Coordinates of N, CA, C and O in Angstrom, one line a residue:
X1 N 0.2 -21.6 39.0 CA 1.4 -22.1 39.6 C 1.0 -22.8 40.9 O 0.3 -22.1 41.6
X2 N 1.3 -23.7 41.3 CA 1.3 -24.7 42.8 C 2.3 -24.1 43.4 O 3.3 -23.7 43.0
X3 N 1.4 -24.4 44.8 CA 2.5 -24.0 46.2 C 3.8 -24.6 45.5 O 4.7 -23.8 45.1
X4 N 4.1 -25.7 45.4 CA 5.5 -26.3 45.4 C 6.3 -25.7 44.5 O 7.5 -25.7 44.7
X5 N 5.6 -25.1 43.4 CA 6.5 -24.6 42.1 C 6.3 -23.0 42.7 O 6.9 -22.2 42.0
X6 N 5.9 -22.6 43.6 CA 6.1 -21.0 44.5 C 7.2 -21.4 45.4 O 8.2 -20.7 45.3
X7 N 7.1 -22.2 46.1 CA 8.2 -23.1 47.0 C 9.6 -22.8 46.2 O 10.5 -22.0 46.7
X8 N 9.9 -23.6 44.9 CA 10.9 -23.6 44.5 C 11.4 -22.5 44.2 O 12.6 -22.2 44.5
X9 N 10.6 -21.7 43.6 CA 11.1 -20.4 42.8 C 11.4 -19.4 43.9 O 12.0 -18.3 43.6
X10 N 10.9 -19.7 45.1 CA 11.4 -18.8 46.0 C 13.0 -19.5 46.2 O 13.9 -18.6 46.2
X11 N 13.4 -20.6 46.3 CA 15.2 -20.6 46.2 C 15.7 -20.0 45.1 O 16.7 -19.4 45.2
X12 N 15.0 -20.1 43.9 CA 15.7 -19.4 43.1 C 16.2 -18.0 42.6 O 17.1 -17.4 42.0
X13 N 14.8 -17.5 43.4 CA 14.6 -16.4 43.8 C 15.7 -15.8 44.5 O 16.6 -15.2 44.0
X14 N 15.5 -16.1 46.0 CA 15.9 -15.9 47.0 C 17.7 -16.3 47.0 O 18.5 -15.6 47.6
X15 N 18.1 -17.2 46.4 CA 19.8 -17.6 46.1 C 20.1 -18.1 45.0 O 21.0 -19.0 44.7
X16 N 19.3 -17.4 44.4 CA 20.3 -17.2 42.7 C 20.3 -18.4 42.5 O 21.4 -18.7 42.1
X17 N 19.5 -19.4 42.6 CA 19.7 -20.8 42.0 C 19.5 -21.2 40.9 O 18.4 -20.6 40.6
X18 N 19.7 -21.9 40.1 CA 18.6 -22.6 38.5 C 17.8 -23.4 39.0 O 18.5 -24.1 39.8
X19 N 16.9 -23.7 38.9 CA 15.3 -24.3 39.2 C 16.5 -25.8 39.3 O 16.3 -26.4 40.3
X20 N 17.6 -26.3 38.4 CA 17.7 -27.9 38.6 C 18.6 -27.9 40.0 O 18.9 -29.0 40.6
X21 N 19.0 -26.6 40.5 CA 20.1 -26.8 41.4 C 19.3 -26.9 43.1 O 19.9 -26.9 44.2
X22 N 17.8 -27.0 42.7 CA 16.9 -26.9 44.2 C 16.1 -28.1 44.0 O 15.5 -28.5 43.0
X23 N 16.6 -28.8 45.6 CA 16.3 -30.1 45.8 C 16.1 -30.3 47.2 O 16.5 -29.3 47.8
X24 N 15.6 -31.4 47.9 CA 15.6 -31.4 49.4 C 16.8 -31.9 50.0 O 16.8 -32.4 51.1
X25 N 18.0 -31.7 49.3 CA 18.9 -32.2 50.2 C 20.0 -30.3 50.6 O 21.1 -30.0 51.2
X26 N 19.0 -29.6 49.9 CA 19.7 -28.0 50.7 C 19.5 -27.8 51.8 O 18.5 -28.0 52.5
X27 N 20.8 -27.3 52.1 CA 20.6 -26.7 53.9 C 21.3 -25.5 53.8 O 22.2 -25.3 52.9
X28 N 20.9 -24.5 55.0 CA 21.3 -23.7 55.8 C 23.6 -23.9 55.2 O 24.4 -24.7 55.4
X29 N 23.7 -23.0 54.6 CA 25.0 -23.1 54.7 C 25.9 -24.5 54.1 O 27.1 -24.9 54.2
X30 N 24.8 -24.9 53.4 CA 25.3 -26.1 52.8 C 26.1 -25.9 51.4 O 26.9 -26.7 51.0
X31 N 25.7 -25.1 50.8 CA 25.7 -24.0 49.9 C 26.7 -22.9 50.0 O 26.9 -22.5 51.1
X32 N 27.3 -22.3 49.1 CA 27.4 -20.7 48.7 C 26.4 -19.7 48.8 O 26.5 -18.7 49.5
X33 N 25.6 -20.0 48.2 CA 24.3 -18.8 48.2 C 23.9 -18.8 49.4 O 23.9 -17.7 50.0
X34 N 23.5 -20.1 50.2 CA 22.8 -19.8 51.5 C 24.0 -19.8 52.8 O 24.6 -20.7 53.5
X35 N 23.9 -18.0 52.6 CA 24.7 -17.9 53.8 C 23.6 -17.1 54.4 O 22.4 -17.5 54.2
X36 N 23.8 -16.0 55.2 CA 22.9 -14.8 56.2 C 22.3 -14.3 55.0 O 21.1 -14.2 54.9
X37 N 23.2 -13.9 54.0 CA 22.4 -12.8 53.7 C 21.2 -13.6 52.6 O 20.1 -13.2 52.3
X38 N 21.7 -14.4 52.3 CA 20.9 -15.3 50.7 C 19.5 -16.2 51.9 O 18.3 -16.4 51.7
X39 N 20.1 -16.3 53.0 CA 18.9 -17.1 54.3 C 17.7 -15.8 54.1 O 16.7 -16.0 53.4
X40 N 17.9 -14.2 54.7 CA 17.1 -13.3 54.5 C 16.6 -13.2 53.4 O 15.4 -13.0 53.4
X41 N 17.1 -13.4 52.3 CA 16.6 -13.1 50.5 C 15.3 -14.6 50.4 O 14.1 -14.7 50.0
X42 N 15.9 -15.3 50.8 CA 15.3 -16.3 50.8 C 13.7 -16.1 51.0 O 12.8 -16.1 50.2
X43 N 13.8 -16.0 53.2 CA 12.8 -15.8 53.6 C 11.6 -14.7 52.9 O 10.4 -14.8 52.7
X44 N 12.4 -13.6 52.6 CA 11.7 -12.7 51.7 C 10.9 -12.9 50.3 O 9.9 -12.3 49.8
X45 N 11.6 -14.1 50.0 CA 11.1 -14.5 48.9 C 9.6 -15.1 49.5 O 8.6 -14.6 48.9
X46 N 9.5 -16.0 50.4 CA 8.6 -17.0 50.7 C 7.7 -16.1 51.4 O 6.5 -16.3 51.3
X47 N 8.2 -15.2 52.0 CA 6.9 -14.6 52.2 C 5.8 -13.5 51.1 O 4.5 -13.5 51.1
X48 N 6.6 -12.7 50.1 CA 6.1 -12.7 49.1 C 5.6 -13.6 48.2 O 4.6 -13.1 47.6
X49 N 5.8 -14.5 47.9 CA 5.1 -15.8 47.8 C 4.1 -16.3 47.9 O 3.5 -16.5 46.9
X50 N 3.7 -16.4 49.2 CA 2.8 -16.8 50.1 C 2.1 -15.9 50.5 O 1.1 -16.4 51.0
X51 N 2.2 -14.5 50.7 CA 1.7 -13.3 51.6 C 1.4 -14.2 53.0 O 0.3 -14.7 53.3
X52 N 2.4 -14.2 53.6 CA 2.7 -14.4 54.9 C 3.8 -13.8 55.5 O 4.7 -13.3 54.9
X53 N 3.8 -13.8 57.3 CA 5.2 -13.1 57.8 C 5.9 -14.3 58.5 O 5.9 -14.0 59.7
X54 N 6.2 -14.9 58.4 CA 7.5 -15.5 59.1 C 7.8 -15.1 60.4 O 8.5 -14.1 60.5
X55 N 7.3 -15.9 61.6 CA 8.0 -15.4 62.8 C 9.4 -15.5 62.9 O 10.1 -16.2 62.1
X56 N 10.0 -14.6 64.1 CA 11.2 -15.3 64.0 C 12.0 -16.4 64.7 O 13.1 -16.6 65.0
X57 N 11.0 -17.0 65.0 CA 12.0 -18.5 65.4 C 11.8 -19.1 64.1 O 12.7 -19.5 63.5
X58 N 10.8 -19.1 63.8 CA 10.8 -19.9 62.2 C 11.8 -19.4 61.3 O 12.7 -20.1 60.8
X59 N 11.7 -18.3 61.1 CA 12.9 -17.7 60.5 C 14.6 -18.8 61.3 O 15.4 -19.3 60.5
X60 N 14.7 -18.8 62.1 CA 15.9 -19.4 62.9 C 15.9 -20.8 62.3 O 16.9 -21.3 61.9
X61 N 14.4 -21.5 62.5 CA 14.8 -22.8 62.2 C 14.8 -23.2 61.1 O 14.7 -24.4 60.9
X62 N 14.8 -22.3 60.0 CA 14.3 -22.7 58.8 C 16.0 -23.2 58.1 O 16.4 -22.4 57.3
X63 N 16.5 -24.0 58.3 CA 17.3 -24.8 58.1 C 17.9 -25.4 56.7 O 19.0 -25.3 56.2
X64 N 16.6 -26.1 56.3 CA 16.7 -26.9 54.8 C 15.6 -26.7 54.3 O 14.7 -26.1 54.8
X65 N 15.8 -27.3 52.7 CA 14.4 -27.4 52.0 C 13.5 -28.1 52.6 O 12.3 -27.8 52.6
X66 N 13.9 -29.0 53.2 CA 12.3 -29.9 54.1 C 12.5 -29.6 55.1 O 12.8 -30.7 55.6
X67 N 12.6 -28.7 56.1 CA 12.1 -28.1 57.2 C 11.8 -26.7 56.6 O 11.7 -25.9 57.5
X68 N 11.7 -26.2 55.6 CA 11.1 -25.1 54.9 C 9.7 -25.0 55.0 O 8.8 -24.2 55.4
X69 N 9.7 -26.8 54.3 CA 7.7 -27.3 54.2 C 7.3 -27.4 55.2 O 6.1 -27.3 55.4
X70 N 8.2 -27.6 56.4 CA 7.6 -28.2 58.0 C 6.7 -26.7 58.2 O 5.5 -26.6 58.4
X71 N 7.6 -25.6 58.0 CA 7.5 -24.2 58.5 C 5.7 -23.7 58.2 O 4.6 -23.5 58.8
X72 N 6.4 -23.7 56.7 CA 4.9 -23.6 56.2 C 3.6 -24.2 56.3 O 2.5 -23.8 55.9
X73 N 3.7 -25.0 56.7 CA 2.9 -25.9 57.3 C 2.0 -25.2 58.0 O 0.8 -25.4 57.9
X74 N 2.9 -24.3 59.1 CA 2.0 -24.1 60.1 C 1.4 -22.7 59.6 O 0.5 -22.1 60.2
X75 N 1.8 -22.3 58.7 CA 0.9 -21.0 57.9 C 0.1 -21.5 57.2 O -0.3 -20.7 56.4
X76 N -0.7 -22.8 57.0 CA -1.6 -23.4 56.2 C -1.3 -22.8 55.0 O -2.0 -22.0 54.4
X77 N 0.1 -23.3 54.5 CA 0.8 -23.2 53.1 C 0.5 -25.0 52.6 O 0.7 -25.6 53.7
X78 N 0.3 -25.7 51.9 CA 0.1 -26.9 51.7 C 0.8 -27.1 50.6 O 0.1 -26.8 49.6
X79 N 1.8 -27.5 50.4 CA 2.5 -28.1 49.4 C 2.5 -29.5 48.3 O 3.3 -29.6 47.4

């Protein structure tokens, strides 16, 4: 499996999505699923994922699907 297809399945994961309903135009609350609590399910997901911890500003700014990749980025996650 590739980072990107770990990437995804952590939304689907993390807010109950179907693999066609995750796309880069999700955000923070843009959604039903991503409210507080589906944001935490989320992050949980990605770091299980990845075996990484998520600080918490990242955690704060992690916003959308493409400021998701920005995040990981800096965990030398390469998508």
């Amino acid at each position: 499996m590739t980072n990107l297809e770990k990437y995804n399945n952590a939304f689907v994961e993390g807010l109950e999505l179907s693999i066609d309903e995750v796309n880069e135009s999700l955000t923070y609350q843009g959604i039903t699923n991503w409210d507080s609590v589906g944001h935490m399910a989320l992050v949980a997901a990605l770091e299980d994922s990845f075996d990484i911890m998520l600080d918490t500003e990242d955690i704060i700014d992690f916003s959308s699907y493409e400021k998701g990749k920005e995040i990981l980025a800096k965990y030398d996650v390469v998508l």
